Coordinates of C-alpha atoms and ligand atoms in Angstrom, one line a residue:
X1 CA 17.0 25.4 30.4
X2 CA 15.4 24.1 27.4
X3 CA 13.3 20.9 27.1
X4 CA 14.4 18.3 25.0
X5 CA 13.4 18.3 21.4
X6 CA 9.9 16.2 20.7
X7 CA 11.4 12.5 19.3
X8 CA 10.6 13.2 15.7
X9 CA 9.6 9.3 14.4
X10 CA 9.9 8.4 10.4
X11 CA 5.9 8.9 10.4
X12 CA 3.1 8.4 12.5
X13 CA -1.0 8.9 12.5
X14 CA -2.8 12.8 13.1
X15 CA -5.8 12.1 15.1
X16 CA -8.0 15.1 16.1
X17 CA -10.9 15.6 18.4
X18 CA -13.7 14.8 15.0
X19 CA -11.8 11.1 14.5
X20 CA -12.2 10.8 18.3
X21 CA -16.0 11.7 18.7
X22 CA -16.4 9.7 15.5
X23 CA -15.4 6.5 17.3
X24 CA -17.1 7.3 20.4
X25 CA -20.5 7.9 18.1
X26 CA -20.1 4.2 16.4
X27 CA -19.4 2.9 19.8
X28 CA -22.5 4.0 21.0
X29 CA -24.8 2.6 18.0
X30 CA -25.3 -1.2 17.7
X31 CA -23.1 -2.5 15.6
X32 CA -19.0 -3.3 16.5
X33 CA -18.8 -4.7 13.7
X34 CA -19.8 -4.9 10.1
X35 CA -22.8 -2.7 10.5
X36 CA -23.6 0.6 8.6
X37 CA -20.6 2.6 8.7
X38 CA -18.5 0.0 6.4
X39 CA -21.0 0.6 3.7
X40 CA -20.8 4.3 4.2
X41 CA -16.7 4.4 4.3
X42 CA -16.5 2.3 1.3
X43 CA -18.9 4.6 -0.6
X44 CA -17.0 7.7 0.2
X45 CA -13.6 6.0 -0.4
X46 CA -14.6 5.2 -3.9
X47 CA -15.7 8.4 -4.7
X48 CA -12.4 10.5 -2.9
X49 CA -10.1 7.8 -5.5
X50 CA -13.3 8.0 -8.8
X51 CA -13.2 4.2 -8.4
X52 CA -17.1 2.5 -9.1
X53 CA -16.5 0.3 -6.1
X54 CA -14.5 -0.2 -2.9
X55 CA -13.8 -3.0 -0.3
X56 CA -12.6 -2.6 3.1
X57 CA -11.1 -5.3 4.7
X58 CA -8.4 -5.3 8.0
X59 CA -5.5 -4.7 6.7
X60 CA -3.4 -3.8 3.6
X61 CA -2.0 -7.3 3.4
X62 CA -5.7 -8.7 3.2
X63 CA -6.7 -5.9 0.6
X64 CA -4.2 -7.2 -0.8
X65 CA -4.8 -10.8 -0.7
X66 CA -8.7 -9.9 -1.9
X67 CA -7.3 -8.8 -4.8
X68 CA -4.8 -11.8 -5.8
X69 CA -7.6 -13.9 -5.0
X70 CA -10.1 -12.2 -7.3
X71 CA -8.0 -12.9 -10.2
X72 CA -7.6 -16.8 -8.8
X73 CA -4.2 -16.6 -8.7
X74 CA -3.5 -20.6 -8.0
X75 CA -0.4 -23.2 -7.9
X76 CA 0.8 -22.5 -11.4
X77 CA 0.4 -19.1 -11.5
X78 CA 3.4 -16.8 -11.4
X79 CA 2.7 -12.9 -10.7
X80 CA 6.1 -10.3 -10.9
X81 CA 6.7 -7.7 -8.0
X82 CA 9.2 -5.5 -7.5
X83 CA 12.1 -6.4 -5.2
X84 CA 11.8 -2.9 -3.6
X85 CA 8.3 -3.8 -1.3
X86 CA 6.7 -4.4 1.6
X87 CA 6.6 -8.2 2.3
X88 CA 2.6 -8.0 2.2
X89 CA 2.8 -7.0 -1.8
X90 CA 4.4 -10.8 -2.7
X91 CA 3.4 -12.7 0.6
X92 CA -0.5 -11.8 -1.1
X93 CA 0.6 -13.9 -4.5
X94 CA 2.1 -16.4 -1.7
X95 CA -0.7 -17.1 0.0
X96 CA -2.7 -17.9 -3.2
X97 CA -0.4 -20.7 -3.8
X98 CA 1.6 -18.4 -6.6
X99 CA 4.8 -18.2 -7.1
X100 CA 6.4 -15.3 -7.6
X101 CA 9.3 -13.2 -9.4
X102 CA 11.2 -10.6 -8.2
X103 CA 11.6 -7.8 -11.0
X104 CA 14.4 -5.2 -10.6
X105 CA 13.4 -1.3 -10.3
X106 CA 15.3 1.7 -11.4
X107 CA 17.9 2.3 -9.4
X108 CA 17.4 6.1 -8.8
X109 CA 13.4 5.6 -7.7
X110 CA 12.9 2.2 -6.2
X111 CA 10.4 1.6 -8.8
X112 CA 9.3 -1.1 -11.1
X113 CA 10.0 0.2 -14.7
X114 CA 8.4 -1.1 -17.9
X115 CA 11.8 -1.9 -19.0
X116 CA 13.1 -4.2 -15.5
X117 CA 9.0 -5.7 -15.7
X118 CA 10.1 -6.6 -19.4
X119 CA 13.3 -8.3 -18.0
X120 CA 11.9 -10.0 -15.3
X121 CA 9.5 -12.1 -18.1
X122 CA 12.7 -12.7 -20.0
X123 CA 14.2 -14.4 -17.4
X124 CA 11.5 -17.1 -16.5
X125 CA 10.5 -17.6 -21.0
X126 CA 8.1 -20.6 -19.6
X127 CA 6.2 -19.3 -16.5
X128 CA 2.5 -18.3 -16.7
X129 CA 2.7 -15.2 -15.2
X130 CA -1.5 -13.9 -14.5
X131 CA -0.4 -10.6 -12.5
X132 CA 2.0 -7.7 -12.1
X133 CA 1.9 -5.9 -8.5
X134 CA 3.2 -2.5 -9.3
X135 CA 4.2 -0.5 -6.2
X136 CA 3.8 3.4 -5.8
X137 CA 6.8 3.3 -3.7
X138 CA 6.8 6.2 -1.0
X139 CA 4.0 8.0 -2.7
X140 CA 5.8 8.3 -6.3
X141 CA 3.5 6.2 -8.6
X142 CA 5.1 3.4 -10.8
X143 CA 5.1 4.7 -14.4
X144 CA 1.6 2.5 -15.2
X145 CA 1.3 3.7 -19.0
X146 CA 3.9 1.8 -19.8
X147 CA 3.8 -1.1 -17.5
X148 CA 0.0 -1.6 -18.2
X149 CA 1.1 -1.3 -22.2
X150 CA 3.3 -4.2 -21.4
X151 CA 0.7 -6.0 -19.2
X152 CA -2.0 -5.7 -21.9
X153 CA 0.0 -7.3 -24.7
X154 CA 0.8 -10.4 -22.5
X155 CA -2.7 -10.6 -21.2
X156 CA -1.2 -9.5 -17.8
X157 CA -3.8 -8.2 -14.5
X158 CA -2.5 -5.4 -12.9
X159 CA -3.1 -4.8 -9.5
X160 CA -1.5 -2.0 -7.9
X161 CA 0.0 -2.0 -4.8
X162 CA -1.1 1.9 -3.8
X163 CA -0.4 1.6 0.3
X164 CA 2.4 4.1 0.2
X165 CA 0.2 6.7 -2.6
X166 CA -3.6 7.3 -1.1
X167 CA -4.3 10.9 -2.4
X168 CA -2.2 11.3 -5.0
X169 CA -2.5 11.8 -9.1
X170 CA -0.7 10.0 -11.8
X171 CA 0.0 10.4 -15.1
X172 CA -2.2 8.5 -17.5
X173 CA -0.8 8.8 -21.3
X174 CA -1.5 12.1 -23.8
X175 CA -1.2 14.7 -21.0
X176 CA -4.1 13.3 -18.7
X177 CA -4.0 12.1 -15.2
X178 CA -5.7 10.0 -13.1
X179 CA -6.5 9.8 -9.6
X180 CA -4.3 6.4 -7.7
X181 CA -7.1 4.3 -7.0
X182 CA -9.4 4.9 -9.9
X183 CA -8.0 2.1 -11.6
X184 CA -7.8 4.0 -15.3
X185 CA -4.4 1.6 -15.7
X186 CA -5.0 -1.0 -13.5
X187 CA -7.6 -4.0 -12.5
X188 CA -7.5 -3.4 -8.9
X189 CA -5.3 -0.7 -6.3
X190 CA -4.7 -1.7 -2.8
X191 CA -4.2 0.7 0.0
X192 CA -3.1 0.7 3.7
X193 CA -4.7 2.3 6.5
X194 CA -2.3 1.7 9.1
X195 CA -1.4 4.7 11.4
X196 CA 1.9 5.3 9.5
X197 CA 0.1 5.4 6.2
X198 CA -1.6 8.5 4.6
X199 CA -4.9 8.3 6.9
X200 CA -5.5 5.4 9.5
X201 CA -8.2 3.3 10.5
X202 CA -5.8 1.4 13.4
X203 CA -5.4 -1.9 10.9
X204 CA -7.6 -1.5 8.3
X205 CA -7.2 -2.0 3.9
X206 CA -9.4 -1.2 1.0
X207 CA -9.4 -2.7 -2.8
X208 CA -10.8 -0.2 -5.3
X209 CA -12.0 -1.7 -8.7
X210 CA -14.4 -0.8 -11.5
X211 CA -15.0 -4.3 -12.3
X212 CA -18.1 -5.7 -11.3
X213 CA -16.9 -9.1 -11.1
X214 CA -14.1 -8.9 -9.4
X215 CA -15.6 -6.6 -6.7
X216 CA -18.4 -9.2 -5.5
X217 CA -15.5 -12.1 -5.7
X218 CA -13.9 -10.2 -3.3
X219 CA -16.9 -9.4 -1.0
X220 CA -17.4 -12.7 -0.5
X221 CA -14.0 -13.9 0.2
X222 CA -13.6 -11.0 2.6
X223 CA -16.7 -12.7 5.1
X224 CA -15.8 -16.7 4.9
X225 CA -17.1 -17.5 1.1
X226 CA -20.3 -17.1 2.8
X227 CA -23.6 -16.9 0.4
X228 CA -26.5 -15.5 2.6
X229 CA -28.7 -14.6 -0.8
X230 CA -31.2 -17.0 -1.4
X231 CA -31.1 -16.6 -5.2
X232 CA -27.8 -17.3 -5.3
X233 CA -28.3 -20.7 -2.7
X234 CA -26.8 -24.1 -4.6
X235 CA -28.0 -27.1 -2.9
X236 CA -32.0 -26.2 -3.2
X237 CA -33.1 -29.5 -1.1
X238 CA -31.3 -28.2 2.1
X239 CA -32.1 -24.5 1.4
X240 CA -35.7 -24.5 1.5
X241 CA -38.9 -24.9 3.5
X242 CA -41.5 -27.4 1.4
X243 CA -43.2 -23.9 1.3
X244 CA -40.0 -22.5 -0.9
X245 CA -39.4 -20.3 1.8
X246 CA -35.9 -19.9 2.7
X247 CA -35.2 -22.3 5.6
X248 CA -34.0 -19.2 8.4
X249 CA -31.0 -20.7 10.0
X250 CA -29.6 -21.2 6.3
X251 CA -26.3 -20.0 4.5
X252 CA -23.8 -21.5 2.4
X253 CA -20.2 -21.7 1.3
X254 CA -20.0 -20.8 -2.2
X255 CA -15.7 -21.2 -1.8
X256 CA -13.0 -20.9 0.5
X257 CA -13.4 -17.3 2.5
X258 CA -11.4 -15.9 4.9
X259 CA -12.5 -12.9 8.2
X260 CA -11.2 -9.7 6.4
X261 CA -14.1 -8.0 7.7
X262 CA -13.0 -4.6 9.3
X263 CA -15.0 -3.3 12.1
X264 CA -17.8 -0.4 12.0
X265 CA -15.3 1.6 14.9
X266 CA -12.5 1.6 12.5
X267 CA -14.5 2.6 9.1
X268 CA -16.2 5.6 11.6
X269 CA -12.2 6.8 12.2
X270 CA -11.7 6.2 8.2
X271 CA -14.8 8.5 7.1
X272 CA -13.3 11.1 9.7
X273 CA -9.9 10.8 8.7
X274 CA -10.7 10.6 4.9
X275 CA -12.1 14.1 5.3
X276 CA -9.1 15.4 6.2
X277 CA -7.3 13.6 3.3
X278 CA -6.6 16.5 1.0
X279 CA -5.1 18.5 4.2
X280 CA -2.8 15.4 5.2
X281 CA -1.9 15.2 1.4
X282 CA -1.2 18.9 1.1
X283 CA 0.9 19.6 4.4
X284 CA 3.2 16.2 3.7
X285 CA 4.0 18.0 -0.1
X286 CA 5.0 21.6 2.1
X287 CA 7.0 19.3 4.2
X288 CA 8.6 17.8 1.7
X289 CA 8.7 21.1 -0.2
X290 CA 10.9 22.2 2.8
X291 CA 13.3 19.1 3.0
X292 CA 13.6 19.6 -1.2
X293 CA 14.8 22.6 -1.0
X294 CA 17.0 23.1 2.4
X295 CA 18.5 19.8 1.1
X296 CA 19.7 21.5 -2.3
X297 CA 22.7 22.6 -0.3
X298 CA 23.9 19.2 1.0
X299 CA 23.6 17.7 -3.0
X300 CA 24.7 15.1 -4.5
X301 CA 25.8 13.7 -0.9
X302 CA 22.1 13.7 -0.3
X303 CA 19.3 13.0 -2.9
X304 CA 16.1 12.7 -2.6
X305 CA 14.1 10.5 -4.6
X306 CA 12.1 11.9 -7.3
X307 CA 8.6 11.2 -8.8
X308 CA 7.4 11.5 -12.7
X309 CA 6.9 14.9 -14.2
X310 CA 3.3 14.3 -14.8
X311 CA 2.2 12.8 -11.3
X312 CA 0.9 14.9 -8.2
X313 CA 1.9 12.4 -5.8
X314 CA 0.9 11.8 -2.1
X315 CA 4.1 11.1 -0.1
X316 CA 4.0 8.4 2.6
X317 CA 7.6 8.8 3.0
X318 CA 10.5 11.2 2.3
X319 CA 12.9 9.2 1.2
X320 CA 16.8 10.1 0.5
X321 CA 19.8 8.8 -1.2
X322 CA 23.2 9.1 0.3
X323 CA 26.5 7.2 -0.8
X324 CA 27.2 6.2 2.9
X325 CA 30.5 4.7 1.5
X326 CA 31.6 7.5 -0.6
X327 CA 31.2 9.6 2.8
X328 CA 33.7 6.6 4.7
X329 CA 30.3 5.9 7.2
X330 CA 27.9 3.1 7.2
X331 CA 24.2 3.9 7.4
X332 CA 23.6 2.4 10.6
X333 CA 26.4 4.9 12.4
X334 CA 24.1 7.7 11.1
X335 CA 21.3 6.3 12.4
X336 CA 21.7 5.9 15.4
X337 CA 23.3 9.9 15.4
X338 CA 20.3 10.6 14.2
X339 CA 18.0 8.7 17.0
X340 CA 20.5 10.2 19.4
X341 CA 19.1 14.0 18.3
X342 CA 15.9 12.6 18.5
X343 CA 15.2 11.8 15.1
X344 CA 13.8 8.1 13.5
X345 CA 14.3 7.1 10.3
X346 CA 13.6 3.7 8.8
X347 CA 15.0 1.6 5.5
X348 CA 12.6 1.2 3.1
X349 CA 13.1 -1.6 2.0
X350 CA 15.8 -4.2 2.1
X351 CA 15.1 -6.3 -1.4
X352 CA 12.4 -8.6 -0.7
X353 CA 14.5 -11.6 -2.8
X354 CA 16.8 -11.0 -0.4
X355 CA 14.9 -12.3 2.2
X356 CA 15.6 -16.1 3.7
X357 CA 12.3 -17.5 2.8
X358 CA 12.2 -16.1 -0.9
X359 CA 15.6 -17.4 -1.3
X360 CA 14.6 -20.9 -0.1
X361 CA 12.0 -20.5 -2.7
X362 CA 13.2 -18.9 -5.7
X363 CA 17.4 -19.2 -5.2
X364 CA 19.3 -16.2 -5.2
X365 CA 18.7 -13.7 -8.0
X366 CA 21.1 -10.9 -8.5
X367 CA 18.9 -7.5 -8.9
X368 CA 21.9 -4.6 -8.9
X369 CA 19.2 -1.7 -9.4
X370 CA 17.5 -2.9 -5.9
X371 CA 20.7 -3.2 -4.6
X372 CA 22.2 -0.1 -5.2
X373 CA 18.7 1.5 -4.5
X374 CA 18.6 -0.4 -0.9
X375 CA 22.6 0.4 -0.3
X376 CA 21.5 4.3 -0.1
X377 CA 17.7 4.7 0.7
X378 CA 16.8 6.8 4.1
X379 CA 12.9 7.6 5.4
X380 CA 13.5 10.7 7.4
X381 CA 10.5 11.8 9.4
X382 CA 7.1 12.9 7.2
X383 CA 3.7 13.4 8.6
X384 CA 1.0 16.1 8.5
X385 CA 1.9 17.0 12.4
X386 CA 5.2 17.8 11.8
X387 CA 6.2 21.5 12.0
X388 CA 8.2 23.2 9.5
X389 CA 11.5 23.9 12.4
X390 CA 11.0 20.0 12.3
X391 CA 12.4 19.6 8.8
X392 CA 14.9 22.2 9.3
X393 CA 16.3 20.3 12.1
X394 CA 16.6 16.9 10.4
X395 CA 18.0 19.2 7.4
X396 CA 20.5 20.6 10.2
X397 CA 21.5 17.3 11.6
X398 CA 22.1 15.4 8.3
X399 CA 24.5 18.1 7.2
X400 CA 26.1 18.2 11.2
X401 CA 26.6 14.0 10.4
X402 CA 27.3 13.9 6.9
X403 CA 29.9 17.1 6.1
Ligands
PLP501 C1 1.9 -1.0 4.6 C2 2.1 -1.8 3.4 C3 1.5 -3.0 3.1 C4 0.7 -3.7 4.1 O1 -0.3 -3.0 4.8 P1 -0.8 -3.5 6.2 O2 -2.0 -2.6 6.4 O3 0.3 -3.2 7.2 O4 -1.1 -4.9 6.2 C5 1.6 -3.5 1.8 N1 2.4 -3.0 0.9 C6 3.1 -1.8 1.2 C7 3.9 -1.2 0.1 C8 3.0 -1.2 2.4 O5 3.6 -0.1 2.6

């Protein structure tokens, strides 16, 4: 008798024996949290994406957050994001106080296009729109030539929502590319290191920029507003001793902070795991390699989605088209044929516009290209553990369901 086949989920962490003795090393030093190991994970983050500086903070939603509020995104303010997100990448403008617009995306990709950005400003003439939140959905990037093009003539930041793309190239105008994160096209790139992400840290973000500026704005909003420099000290009288000295016991609140702060633990597990970056990136392209072409044979029921010609991207997810209707099933029946073969999968992502708070805010907008992107999108299972029988399977059970 056979054992039952290993539940394959949509994706999930690698952790080795280095990422484990890492941990167990920073638990043994003296610092939980922010002690020297942020500093040394942000160092080497900036340098594995070329970007001057990095911040890590405790989650993707705060990296993301950082950077909204780094650009003091306000009441007022409008920033566009793709329907086709996470919740984080327009709760971030939310928080701010910022409202926000829901651009369409390109119906085949999921992705924000210069053209549906271009739209999405037509239809709100009298908004001051400050931001544009490209996301690199499932690892392919967002074509940032021409959305940053765009941005530039309306005096637009660009932050990039990167959480689905860490490792990956893009192109970057005249043949060139650029690294996601090095911010060649952008003002700031967010990432995620939660376990189903590209590398992990547990919960844990970071918010690459080569702006100066921006970089200590966030630093300080990540730990409370807090000021503990004494050169930098406001309110001399309560600052210092009659001697000048700087009273001990004294900091101050330069503006309203929040606790981002990510603990010395987690960056340990991110310096590990960052190490093995380029192999994580590398065996998720095999895999999806593999699923390209065994799933030649099952086209055009089954699509996957494709990425630019001039990008090496990191894939988060494998994503896949399929007409559920055209076939007379309903996307739900093959999930749950799937699940029952031990396979996950996962929608990514019903249209964020779509959603009852949004609504409340903003009224209903019609967005076909999300839409029809959301009608059809499947995450089968991607992640550097997986074995190559493992995509064959999930190749073998898609045609056994879908023929
Ligand atoms: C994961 C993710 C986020 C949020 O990251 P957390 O670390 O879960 O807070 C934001 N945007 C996108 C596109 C994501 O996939």
């Amino acid at each position: 008798m056979s054992a039952a086949p290993t539940f394959l989920p949509y994706g999930r962490q690698s952790i080795d024996e280095t990422d484990i003795e890492a941990v167990a090393q920073a638990l043994r030093q003296d610092y939980l949290t922010t002690g020297p190991a942020v500093g040394a994970f942000e160092a080497a983050f900036a340098q594995a994406v070329g970007a001057k500086f990095a911040v890590a903070s405790n989650s993707g939603t705060a990296a993301l957050h950082l950077a909204c509020m780094a650009l003091d995104l306000g009441p007022g303010d409008t920033v566009v994001v793709p329907a086709i997100t996470f919740l984080a990448t327009a709760n971030a403008a939310r928080f701010c106080g910022a409202e926000v617009i829901f651009a369409d995306v390109d119906p085949e990709s999921g992705r924000l296009t210069a053209e549906t950005f271009q739209a999405a400003i037509d239809r709100h003439p009298n908004a001051s729109i400050r931001a544009v939140l490209p996301v690199h959905l499932n690892g392919h990037c967002a074509d940032m030539v021409a959305i940053r093009a765009l941005a530039e003539r309306r005096r637009i930041a660009v932050v990039e929502d990167a959480c689905h793309a860490l490792g990956g190239r893009h192109g970057a105008g005249n043949g060139t590319s650029s690294d996601v994160g090095a911010c060649t096209l952008s003002d700031m790139a967010c990432f995620s290191l939660h376990p189903v992400k590209m590398m992990t840290t547990g919960e844990g973000g970071v918010t690459t920029t080569n702006d100066e500026a921006l970089y200590h704005r966030m630093l300080l909003l990540r730990s409370h507003g807090m000021v503990r420099n004494p050169a930098a000290f406001e309110m001399r009288e309560q600052a210092f001793a009659a001697d000048r000295s700087p009273n001990p016991w004294y900091y101050e609140m330069a503006d309203l902070g929040y606790n981002y702060r990510i603990t010395d633990f987690a960056c340990a597990l991110g310096q590990s795991q960052l190490r093995r970056l380029r192999h994580f990136v590398e065996r998720r392209r095999r895999l999806a390699a593999r699923y390209d072409a065994g799933l030649q044979s099952l086209a055009p029921r089954i699509r996957p989605v494709k990425g630019q010609a001039a990008d090496a991207p990191a894939l988060h997810l494998y994503a896949v088209l399929i007409d559920f209707k055209a076939l007379g099933t309903e996307r739900a029946k093959v999930m749950a044929g799937l699940k029952s073969q031990g396979i996950g999968t996962m929608v990514h992502y019903l249209p964020v516009n779509r959603q009852p708070y949004y609504i409340r805010r903003g009224g209903s907008v019609s967005l076909p290209g999300a839409d029809s992107y959301y009608e059809r999108v499947l995450s089968v299972p991607l992640y550097p553990d997986m074995c190559d029988d493992d995509v064959d399977r999930v190749i073998d059970a898609l045609r056994g369901l879908l023929s």
